[in-house]
Every structure is written in C-alpha cells, then in structure tokens.
Short mmCIF file of C-alpha atoms in Angstrom, two decimals:
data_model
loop_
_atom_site.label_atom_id
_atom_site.label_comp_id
_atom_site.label_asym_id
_atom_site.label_seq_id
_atom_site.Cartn_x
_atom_site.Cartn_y
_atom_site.Cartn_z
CA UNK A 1 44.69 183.62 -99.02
CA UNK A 2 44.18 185.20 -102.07
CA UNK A 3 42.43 183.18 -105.05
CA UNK A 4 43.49 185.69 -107.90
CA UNK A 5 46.70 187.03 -108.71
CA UNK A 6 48.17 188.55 -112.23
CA UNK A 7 50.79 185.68 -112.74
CA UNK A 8 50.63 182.19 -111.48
CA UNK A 9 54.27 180.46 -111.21
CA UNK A 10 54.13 176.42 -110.80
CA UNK A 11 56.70 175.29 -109.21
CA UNK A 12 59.10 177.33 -107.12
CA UNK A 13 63.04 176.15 -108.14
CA UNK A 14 65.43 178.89 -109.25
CA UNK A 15 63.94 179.53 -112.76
CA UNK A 16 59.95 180.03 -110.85
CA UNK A 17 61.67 182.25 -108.20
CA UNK A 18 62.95 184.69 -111.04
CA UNK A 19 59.62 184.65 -113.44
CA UNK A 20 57.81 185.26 -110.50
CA UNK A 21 60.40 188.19 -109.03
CA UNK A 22 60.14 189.93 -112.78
CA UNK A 23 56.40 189.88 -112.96
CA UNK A 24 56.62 191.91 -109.11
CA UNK A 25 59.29 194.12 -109.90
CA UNK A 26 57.29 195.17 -113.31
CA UNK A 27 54.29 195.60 -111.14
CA UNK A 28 52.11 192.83 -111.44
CA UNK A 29 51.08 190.44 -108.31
CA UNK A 30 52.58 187.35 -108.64
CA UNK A 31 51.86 183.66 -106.40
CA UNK A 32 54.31 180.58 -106.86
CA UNK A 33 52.39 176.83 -106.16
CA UNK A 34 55.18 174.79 -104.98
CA UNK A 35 54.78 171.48 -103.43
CA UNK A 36 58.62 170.52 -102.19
CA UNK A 37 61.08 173.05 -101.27
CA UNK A 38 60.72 176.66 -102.12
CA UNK A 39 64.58 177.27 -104.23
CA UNK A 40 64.18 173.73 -106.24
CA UNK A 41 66.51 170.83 -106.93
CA UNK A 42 69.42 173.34 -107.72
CA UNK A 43 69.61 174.88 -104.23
CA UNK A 44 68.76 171.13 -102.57
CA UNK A 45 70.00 168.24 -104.25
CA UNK A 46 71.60 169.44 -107.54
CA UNK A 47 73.74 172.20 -108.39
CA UNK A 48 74.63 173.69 -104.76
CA UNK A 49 75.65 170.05 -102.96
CA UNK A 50 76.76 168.81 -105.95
CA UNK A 51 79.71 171.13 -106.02
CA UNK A 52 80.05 171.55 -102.54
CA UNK A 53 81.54 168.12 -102.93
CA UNK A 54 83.54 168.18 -105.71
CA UNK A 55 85.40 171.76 -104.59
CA UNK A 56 87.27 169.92 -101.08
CA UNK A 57 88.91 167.57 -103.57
CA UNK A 58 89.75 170.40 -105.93
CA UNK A 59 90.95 172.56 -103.75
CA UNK A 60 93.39 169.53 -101.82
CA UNK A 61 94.28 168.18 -105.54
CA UNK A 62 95.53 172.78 -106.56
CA UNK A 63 97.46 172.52 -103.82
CA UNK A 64 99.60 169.36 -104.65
CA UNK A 65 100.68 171.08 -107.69
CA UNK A 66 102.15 174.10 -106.64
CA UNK A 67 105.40 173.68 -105.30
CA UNK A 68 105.65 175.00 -101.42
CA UNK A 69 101.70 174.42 -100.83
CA UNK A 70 102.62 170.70 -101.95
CA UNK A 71 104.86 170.20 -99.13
CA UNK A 72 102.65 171.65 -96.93
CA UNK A 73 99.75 169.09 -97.77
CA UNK A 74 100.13 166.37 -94.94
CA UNK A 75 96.40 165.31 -94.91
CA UNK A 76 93.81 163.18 -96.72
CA UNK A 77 89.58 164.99 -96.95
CA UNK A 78 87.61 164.87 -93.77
CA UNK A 79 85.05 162.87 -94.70
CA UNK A 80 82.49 164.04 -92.22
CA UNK A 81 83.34 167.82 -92.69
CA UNK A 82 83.00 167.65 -96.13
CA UNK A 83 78.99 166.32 -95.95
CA UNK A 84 78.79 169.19 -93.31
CA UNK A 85 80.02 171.82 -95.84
CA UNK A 86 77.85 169.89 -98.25
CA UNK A 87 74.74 170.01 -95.75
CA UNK A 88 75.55 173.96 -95.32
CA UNK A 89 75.49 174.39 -99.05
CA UNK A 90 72.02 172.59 -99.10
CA UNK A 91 70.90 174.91 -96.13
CA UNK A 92 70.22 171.50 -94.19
CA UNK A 93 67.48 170.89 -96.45
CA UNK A 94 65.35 173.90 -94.93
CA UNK A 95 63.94 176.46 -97.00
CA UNK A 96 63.05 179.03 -94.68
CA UNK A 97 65.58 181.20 -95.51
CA UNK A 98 63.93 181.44 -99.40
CA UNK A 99 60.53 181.65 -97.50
CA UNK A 100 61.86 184.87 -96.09
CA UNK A 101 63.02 186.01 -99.42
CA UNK A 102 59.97 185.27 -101.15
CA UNK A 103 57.86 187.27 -98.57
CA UNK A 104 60.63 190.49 -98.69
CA UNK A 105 59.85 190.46 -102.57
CA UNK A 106 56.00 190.16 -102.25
CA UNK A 107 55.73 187.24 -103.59
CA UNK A 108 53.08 184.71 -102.58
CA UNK A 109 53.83 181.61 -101.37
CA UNK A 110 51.49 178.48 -101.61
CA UNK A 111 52.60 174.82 -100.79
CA UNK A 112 50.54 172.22 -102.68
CA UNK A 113 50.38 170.41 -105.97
CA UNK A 114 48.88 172.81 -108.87
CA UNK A 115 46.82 171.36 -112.14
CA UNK A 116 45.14 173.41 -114.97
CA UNK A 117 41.65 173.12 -115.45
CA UNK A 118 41.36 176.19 -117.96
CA UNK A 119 42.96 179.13 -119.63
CA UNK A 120 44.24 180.67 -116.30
CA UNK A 121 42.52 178.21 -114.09
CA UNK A 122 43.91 176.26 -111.76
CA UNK A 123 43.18 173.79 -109.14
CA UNK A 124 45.39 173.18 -106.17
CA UNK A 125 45.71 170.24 -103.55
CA UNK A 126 47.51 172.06 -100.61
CA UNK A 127 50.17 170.31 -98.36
CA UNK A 128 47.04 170.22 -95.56
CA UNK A 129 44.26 168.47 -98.22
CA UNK A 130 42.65 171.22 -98.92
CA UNK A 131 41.19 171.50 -102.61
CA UNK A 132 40.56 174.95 -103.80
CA UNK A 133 40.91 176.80 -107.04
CA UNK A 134 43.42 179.85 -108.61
CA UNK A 135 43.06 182.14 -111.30
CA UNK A 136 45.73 184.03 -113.23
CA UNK A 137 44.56 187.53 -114.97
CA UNK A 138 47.09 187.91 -117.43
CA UNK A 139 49.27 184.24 -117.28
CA UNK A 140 50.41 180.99 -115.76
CA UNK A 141 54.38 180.02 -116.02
CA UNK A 142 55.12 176.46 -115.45
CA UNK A 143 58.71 175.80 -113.83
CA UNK A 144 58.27 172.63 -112.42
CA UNK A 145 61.82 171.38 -113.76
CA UNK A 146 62.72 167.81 -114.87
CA UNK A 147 63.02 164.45 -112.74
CA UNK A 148 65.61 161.67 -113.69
CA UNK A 149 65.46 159.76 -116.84
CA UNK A 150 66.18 155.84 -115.44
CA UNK A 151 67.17 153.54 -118.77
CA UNK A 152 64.79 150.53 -118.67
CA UNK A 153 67.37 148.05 -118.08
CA UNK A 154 65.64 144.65 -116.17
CA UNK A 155 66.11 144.22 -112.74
CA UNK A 156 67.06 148.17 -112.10
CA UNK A 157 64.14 148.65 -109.91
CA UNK A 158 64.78 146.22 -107.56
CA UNK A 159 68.50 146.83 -106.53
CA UNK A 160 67.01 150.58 -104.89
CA UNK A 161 69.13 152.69 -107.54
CA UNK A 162 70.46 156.03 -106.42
CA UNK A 163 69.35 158.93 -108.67
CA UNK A 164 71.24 162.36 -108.58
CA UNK A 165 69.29 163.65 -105.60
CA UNK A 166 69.91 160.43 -104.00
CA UNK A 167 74.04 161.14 -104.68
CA UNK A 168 74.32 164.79 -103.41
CA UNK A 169 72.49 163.92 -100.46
CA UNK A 170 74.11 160.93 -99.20
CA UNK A 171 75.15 160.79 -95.45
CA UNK A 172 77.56 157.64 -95.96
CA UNK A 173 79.87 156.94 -99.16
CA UNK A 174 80.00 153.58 -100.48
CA UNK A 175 82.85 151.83 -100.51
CA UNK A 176 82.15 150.50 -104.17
CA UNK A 177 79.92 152.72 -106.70
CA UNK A 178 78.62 152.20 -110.36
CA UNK A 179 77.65 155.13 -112.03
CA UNK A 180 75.22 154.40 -115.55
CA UNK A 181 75.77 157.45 -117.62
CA UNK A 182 78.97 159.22 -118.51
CA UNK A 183 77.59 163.03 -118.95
CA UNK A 184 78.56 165.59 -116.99
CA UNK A 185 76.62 164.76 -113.66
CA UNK A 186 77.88 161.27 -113.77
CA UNK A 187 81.27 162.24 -114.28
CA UNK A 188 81.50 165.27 -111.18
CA UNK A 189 79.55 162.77 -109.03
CA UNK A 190 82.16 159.96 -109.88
CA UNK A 191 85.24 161.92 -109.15
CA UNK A 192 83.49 163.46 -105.90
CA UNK A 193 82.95 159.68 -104.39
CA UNK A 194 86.13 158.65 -105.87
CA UNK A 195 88.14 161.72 -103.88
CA UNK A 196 85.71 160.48 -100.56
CA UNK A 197 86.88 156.84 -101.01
CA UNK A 198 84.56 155.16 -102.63
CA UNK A 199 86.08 152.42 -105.96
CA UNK A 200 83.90 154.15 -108.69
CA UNK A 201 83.26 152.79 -112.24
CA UNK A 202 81.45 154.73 -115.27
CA UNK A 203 79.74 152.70 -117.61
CA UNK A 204 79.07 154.97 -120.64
CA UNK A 205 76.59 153.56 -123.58
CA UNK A 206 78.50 155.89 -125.91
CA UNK A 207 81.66 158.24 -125.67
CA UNK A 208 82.45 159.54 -122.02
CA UNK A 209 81.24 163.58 -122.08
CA UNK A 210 80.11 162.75 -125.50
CA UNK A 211 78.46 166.09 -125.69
CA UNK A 212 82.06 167.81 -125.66
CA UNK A 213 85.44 167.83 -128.04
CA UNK A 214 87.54 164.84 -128.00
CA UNK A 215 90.74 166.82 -126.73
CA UNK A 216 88.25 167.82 -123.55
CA UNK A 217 86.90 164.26 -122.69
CA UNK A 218 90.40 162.82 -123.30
CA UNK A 219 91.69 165.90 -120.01
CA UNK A 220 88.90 164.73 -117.80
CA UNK A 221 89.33 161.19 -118.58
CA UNK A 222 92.54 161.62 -117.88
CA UNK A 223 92.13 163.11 -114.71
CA UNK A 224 89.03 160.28 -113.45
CA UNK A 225 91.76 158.06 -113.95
CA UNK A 226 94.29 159.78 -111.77
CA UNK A 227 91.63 159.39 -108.98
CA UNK A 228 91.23 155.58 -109.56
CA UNK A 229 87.87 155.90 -111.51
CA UNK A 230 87.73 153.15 -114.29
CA UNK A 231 85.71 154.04 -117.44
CA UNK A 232 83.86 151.64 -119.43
CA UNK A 233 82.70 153.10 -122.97
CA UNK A 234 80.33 151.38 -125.36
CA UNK A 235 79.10 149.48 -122.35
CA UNK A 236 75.32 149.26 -121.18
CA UNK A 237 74.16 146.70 -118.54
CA UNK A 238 72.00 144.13 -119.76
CA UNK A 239 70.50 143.09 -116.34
CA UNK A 240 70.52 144.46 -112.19
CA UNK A 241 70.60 141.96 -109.57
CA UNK A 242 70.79 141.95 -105.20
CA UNK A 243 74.06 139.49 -104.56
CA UNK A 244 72.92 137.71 -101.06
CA UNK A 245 74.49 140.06 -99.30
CA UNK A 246 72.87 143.25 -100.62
CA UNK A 247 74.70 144.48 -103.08
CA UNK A 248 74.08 145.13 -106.64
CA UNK A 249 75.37 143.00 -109.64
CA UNK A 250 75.18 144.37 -112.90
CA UNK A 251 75.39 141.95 -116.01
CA UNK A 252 77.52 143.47 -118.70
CA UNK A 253 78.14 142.50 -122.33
CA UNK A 254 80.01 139.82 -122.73
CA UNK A 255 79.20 138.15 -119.84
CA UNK A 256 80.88 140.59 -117.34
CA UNK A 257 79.76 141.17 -114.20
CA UNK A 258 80.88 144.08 -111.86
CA UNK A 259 79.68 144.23 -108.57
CA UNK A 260 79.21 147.02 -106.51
CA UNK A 261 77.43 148.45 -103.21
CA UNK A 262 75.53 151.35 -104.09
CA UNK A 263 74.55 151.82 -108.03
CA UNK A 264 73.95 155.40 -109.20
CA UNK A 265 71.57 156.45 -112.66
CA UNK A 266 72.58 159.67 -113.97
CA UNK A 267 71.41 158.70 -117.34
CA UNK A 268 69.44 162.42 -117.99
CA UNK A 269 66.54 164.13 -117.30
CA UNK A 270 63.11 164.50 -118.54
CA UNK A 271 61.06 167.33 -117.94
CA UNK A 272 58.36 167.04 -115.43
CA UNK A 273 54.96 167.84 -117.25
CA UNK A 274 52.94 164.91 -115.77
CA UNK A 275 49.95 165.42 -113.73
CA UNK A 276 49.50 169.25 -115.20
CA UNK A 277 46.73 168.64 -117.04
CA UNK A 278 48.07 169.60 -120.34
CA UNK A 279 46.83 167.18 -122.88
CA UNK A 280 43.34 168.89 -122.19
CA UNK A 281 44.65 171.86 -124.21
CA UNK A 282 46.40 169.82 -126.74
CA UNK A 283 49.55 169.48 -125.54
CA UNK A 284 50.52 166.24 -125.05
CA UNK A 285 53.89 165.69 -122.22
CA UNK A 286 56.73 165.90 -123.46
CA UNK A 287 56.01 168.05 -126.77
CA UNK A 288 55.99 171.62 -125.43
CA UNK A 289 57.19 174.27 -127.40
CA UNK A 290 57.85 177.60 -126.50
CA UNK A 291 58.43 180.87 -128.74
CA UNK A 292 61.13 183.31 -128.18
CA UNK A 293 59.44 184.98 -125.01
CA UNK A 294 59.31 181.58 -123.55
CA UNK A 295 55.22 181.54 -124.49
CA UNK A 296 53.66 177.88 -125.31
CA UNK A 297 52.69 177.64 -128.85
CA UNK A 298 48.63 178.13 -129.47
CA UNK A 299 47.99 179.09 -125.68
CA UNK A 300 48.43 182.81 -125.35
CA UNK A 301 48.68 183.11 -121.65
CA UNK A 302 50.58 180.37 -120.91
CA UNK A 303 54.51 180.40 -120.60
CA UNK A 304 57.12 177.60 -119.55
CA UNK A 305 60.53 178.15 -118.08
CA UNK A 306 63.56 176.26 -117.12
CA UNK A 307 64.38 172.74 -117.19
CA UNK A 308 60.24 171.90 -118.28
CA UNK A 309 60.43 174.33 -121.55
CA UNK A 310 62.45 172.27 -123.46
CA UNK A 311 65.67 174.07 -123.69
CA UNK A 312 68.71 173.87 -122.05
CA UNK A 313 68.57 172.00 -118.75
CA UNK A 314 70.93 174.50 -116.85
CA UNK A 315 69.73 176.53 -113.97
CA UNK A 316 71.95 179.63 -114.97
CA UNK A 317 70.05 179.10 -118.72
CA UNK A 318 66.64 178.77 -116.55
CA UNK A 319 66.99 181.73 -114.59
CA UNK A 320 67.54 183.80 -117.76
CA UNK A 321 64.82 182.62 -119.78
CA UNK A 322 62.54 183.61 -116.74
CA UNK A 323 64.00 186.70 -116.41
CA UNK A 324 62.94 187.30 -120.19
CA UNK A 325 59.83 185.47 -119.74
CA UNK A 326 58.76 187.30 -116.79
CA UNK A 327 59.45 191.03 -118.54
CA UNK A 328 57.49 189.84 -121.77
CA UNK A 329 54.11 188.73 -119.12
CA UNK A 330 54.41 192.55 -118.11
CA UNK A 331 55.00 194.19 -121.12
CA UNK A 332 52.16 192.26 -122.93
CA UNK A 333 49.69 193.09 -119.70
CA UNK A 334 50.88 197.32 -120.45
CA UNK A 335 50.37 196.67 -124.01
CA UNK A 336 54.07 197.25 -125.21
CA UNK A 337 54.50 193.79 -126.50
CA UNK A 338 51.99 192.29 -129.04
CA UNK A 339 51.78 188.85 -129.63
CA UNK A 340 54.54 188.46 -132.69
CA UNK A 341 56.75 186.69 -131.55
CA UNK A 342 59.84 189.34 -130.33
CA UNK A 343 63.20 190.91 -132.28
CA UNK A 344 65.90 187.97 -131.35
CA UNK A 345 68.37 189.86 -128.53
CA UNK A 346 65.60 191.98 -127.82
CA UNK A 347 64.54 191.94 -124.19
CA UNK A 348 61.67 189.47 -124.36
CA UNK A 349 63.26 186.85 -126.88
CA UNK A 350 65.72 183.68 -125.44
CA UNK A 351 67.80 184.36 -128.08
CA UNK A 352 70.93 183.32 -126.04
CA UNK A 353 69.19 179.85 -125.64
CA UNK A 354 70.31 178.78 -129.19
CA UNK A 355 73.62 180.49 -130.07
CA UNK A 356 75.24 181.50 -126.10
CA UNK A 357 74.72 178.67 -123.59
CA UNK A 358 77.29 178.16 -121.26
CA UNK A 359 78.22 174.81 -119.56
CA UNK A 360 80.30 173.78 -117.43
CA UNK A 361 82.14 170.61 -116.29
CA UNK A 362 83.10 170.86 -112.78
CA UNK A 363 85.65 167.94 -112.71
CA UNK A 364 89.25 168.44 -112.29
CA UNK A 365 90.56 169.45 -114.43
CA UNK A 366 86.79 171.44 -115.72
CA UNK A 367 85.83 171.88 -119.08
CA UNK A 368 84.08 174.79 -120.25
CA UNK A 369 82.08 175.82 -123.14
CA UNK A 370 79.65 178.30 -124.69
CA UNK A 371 78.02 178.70 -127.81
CA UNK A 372 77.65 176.86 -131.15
CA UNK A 373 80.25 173.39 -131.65
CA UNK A 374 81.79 173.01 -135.01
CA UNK A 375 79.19 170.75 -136.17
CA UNK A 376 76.38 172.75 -135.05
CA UNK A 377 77.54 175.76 -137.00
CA UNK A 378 78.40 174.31 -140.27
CA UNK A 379 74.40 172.96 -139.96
CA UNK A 380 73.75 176.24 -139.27
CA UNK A 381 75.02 177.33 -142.64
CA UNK A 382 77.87 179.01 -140.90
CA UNK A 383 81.37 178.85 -142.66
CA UNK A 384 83.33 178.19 -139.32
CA UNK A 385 87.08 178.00 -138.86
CA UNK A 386 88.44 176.36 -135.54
CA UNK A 387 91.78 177.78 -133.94
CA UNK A 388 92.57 174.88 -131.41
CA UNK A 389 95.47 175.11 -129.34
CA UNK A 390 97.21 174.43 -125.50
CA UNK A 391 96.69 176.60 -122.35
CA UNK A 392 100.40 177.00 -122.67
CA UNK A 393 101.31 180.46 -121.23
CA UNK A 394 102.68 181.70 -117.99
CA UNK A 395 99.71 181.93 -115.99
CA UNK A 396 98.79 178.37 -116.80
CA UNK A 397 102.98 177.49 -115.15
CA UNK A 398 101.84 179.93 -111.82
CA UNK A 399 98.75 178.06 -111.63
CA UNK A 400 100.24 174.65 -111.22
CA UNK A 401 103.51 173.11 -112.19
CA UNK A 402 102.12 170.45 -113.91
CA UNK A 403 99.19 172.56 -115.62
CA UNK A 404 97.94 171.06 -118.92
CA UNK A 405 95.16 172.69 -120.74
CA UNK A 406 93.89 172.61 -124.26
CA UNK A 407 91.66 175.50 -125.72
CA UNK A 408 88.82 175.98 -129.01
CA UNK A 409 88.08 179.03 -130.59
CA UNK A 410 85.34 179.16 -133.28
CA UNK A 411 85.02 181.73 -135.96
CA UNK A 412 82.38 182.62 -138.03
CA UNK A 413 84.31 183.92 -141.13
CA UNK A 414 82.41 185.77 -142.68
CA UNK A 415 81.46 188.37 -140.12
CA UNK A 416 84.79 187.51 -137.90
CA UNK A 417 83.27 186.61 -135.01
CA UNK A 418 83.49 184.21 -132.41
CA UNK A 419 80.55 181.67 -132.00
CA UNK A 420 81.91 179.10 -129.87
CA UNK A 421 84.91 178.46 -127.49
CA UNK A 422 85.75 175.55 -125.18
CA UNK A 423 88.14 175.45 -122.68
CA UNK A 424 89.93 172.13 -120.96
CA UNK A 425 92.12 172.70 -117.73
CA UNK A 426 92.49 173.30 -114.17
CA UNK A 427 89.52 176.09 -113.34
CA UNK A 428 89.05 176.88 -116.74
CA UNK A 429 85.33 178.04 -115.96
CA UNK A 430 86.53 181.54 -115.21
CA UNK A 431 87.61 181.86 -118.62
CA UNK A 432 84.05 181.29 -120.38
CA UNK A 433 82.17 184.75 -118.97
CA UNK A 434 84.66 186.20 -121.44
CA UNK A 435 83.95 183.97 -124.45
CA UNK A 436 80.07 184.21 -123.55
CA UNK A 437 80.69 188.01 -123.86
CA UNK A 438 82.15 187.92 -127.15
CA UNK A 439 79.60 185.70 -128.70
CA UNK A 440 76.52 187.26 -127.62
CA UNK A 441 77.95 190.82 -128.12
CA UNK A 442 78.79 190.02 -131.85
CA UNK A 443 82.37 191.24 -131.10
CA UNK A 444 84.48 191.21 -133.97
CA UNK A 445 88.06 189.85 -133.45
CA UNK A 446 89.74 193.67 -134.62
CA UNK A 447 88.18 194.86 -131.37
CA UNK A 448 88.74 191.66 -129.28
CA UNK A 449 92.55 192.43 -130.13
CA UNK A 450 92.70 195.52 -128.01
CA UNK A 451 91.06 193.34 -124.83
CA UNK A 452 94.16 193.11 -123.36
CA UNK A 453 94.56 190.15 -121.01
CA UNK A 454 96.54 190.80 -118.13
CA UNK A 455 99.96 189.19 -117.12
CA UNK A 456 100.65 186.48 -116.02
CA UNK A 457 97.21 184.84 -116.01
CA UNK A 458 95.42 182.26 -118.05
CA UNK A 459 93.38 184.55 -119.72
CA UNK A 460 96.47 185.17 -121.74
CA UNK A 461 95.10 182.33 -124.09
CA UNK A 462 92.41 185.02 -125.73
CA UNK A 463 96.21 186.79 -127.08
CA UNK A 464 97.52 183.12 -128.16
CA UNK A 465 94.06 182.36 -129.95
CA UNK A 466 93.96 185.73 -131.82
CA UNK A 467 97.84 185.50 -132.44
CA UNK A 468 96.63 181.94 -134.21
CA UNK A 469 94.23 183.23 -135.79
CA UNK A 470 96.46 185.79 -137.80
CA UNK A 471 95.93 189.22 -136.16
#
C-alpha cells in the first residue's frame, strides 16, 4: 500500500466518494480511509432503505385514488417483500459492489479509522490493528458525515432506543412505535411503520415539519392521520422507563404516559468530528467552518464536505459541495485557483448551499422545497412577494381523483426572480428540479412565461403561479 497520495478523503459515504472521484478525474491520486461501509449511511441505512419503504405504501395508497386501478386493489403490503425490496435497496448491507467502483475509478481504498497528526499527516488504525501513517501532498477532505443527535431525556438509555439506522434496518415491525422528533425523518419513518402495521405516535417538542409552511405541514399531517398516526405537538417526554414486560413507557407532561414496544429518536444529527484530532489545530468539534470552496478556515490544505462541513445535511447537497470541493483541490495544485476565496456560482464556490437547496419530504402526500423561505429572504434584505395558491389544474384531477395540493412561489421584486418555491401534494418532488432551475439560473419571470408546461400535467401550476403573479 501506498503511504502518499495527492488527496486524502476520510470517510467514504456519498459526499467522500465524489471529492475523491473529482480529485482523479482532474488528475491527482486520490485514497479514501473508511472504517464502515464504503457508499455511507445514505446507500445503507439512510436515504436508499429509507425510501425503499415508504414507496410500497405510496405506490398501493396512487392506486386507490384513481378510479379503475382502485377497483383493482384487492390486497394489503407484503410485509416480508417489502424488507426484501428494502434489503435490495441497501445491497444486503454489502459494499462490494462500491469496492468495485472505487477500484474502476482508481481510487484507493483503505479500511480503518483515520486521525490527523499534522498539516497533511495522518495516522490510521486499520480494520486488522495495524498502526501506520498517511500523507496528503496537496490536501485532506474530511466526509465522515453526522451520527444521531439523542435529546438527554432520563431513562432514554436504558429502554435500547432505536436511532434512524436502527429504523431502516429493522427485520420485524413493532406492533406499537413512538417516534421523538417530528422532522422530516421522523415523519417518512412514521408513515412507513404505520403503512407496515405498526400503531405509531409522533411526539413533536415544537410544530410537526416545523422547518416547512404551515399549508405543507397541515397536507402531511393530514395525510399521517389518514394512516392512523397520532401527532402530539408541544410535547417532550420527561422520563423513559422498561414496563415488566419489556416495553418502553414514556412519561409525558401532564402526567401522561404512552406506552409502546419499540421507541424511535429521530431528534437530528450532529456532525461526526470526534476522535479527528482537530482541536490540535484549533478547531474545536463542532465549530468548523468552511469557505466557499468547501476549505476550513486558517488551515489551507484542509477541506470538509457533506453532512461534517456544517451545511446542509442532504446527501444530494453533499455530493455537490464535493464535486466543487474536489475541482477547487485540483485547480489550486495547477495553480489556477489562488487562495481568495472564489466568484459565488463560479465552479469552486458552494454558492447553491445558501440560496438553492432542495429538500424533500417523502411522505404522502411529499412536500417539496428549494431555496430561500419568506422569512429568510426578508433577513436577507430581499423585498419578497409570495404567490401561494392550490395544485388545482387538470393534471393534478388525472393524477388522482381526490388530488389536493397547495403550491409557494417566491419573488424577489426587484430583479423578478424566483428565490424560493414549495410544493405540497401527491409526488410533488418532480416539480422542484424546475423551481431549482429557475432560482439558481437567475431566470426572470418574462422568460419563465414562454416555459411552456405541457398538458395535462401538474407542472401546469408554473402557468397558474405566473398567471397570479400578473403576467
């Protein structure tokens, strides 16, 4: 094995995988330290399973509401095929098949757990016990993600908790599950063991999907509800218990108790920093701050990425920061790229990270979003007007009989653009490339009135919203 390459990834999830791919394809050598699975919590026990759940119950629920298909529908899920799609999606926890890609794209791979000891130095601890040391020439990216946040409630520790990873890898549903924290992997993991069978209750400190417009929250609470989900807002347990027969008993304000056989914390994430060595270069976990090329502040050859940097905790919003991150490592080793800090939109500056992050909820009905919220841009400074109206058009009726959808257009008046949309509504995440577009192409709303939608499909909201508007 080599003990010198030109970039040094740690940790090998999606957002590693790309910084290191860049750094290749520019022509540097690259070597990822990873210590778990090479493709991260994303491929394994996040974004892949976690969906591969939710879509069965989806897909059964679409069909219900279109006339003919409803009819058709005699059946309840398959419980057992649905954790075998799920274990399919997760590649039965096996990551030989990104081993293979990793070799194709000549990157190195090395399994252990990675600490700085200097600028560019590193020492590992491989899987075997072997200690032995790495040096980057030109710069070290840390990916090494984020781990769940658990709230310190007493007692928690002791009733065995399920975290995320816990959820999407489960080979039994409970019949009974609590779910602490009402964001968006609460509420997809609560409908997806609701749909399975399991009596599910969210118990949200603050507002359900707080992060989202009330018109959005009130379509997915709406639809929680349809699936027997109970939602408890304002509401934080004051103490965990084991009942004498094994399951957990969480004391809620008031004097409340609600019972329940598996409990589930999806209560955020923090990034994982510990055990890098950082504070030895003045950087103490979790303060990091990166610059536009994704570069930690005061350390010139060290860069973070992904869910550990600080910025969005999305894999999609990961995997393009290393992409930018991994072109700025090779510019700055040709000498293209000084050290000022890039030209926002430029190639080697996040720029999308603060004004064009999508999200997506992928409940049914979803809710989708990009960009800046209404509060956000009047702290901005920008003099926003919000069109808000209903998916109301024909290819909302095709889509299902019942279809009910509610849509958010944000417009920065005085250059007439858009700067944030969210959508609320059966598979309304196709709609938000479009929006994402518009934003980060600066495209005024004259020209977005000659983007035709076609007919009849949802998309013919974009013609509604501008009609609205006044064009």
């Amino acid at each position: 094995m080599d003990t010198e390459y030109d970039v040094i990834v740690i940790g090998g999830g999606a957002a590693g995988e790309n910084a290191a791919d860049r750094a290749v394809k520019g022509g540097l050598t690259a070597a990822i330290v990873e210590r778990s699975l090479l493709g991260g919590a994303c491929s394994y026990w996040a974004c892949e399973p976690s969906k591969a759940l939710l879509r069965p119950g989806t897909a059964l629920s679409a069909a219900r509401r279109v006339p003919g298909a409803r009819e058709a529908v005699t059946g309840s899920l398959d419980l057992r095929a649905v954790l075998a799609h799920r274990d399919e999606a997760s590649s039965n926890w096996d990551d030989s098949s990104q081993v293979e890609w990793a070799e194709g794209a000549g990157i190195a791979l090395i399994r252990g757990t990675a600490r700085l000891t200097g600028a560019k130095r590193l020492w590992v601890t491989g899987d075997d016990g072997d200690h032995f040391a790495l040096t980057a020439r030109h710069a070290v990216v840390l990916a090494t993600g984020s781990v769940p946040s658990l709230p310190k409630i007493p007692g928690l520790a002791g009733i065995h908790p399920w975290t995320t990873p816990d959820a999407t890898s489960a080979q039994e549903v409970p019949e009974s599950l609590a779910v602490i924290g009402a964001g968006v992997a609460g509420a997809e993991l609560a409908q997806a063991f609701a749909r399975l069978g399991s009596k599910v209750t969210v118990l949200a400190r603050g507002t359900f999907l707080s992060a989202f417009p009330e018109d959005a929250r009130r379509l997915v609470a709406e639809g929680l509800r349809a699936d027997g989900v109970e939602i408890l807002e304002g509401v934080s347990p004051e103490r965990a218990d084991l009942t004498d027969d094994g399951a957990a008993r969480l004391t809620l304000p008031g004097g409340r108790e609600l019972v329940a056989e598996r409990v589930l914390v999806a209560a955020g994430r923090r990034a994982a920093l510990d055990g890098l060595g950082l504070p030895a270069f003045g950087i103490e976990p979790p303060s990091l701050k990166v610059d536009e090329s994704g570069r930690v502040q005061g350390l010139s050859w060290l860069y973070a990425v992904g869910d550990c940097s600080g910025g969005p905790k999305l894999t999609h919003q990961g995997k393009y920061q290393a992409r930018i991150t991994g072109d700025a490592i090779v510019a700055r080793a040709r000498g293209e790229l000084g050290g000022a800090a890039p030209a926002p939109w430029s190639r080697w500056a996040r720029t999308a990270d603060v004004l064009a992050v999508p999200h997506v909820v992928f409940t049914d009905p979803e809710v989708a979003s990009v960009g800046l919220t209404e509060e956000d841009a009047w702290e901005a400074g920008i003099r926003v007007r919000p069109v808000e109206l209903p998916i109301s058009v024909a290819g909302a009726w095709q889509h299902a009989e019942d279809y009910e959808g509610w849509a958010q257009f944000l417009v920065d008046e005085d250059t007439r653009t858009l700067v944030g949309a969210c959508f609320a509504g059966p598979d309304v995440a196709e709609l938000l490339h479009a929006a994402t577009i518009a934003i980060a192409g600066e495209v005024p709303l004259e020209r977005l009135w000659h983007a035709t939608p076609a007919f009849p499909t949802v998309s013919e909201v974009w013609l509604r919203f501008l009609e609205a508007y006044g064009l």
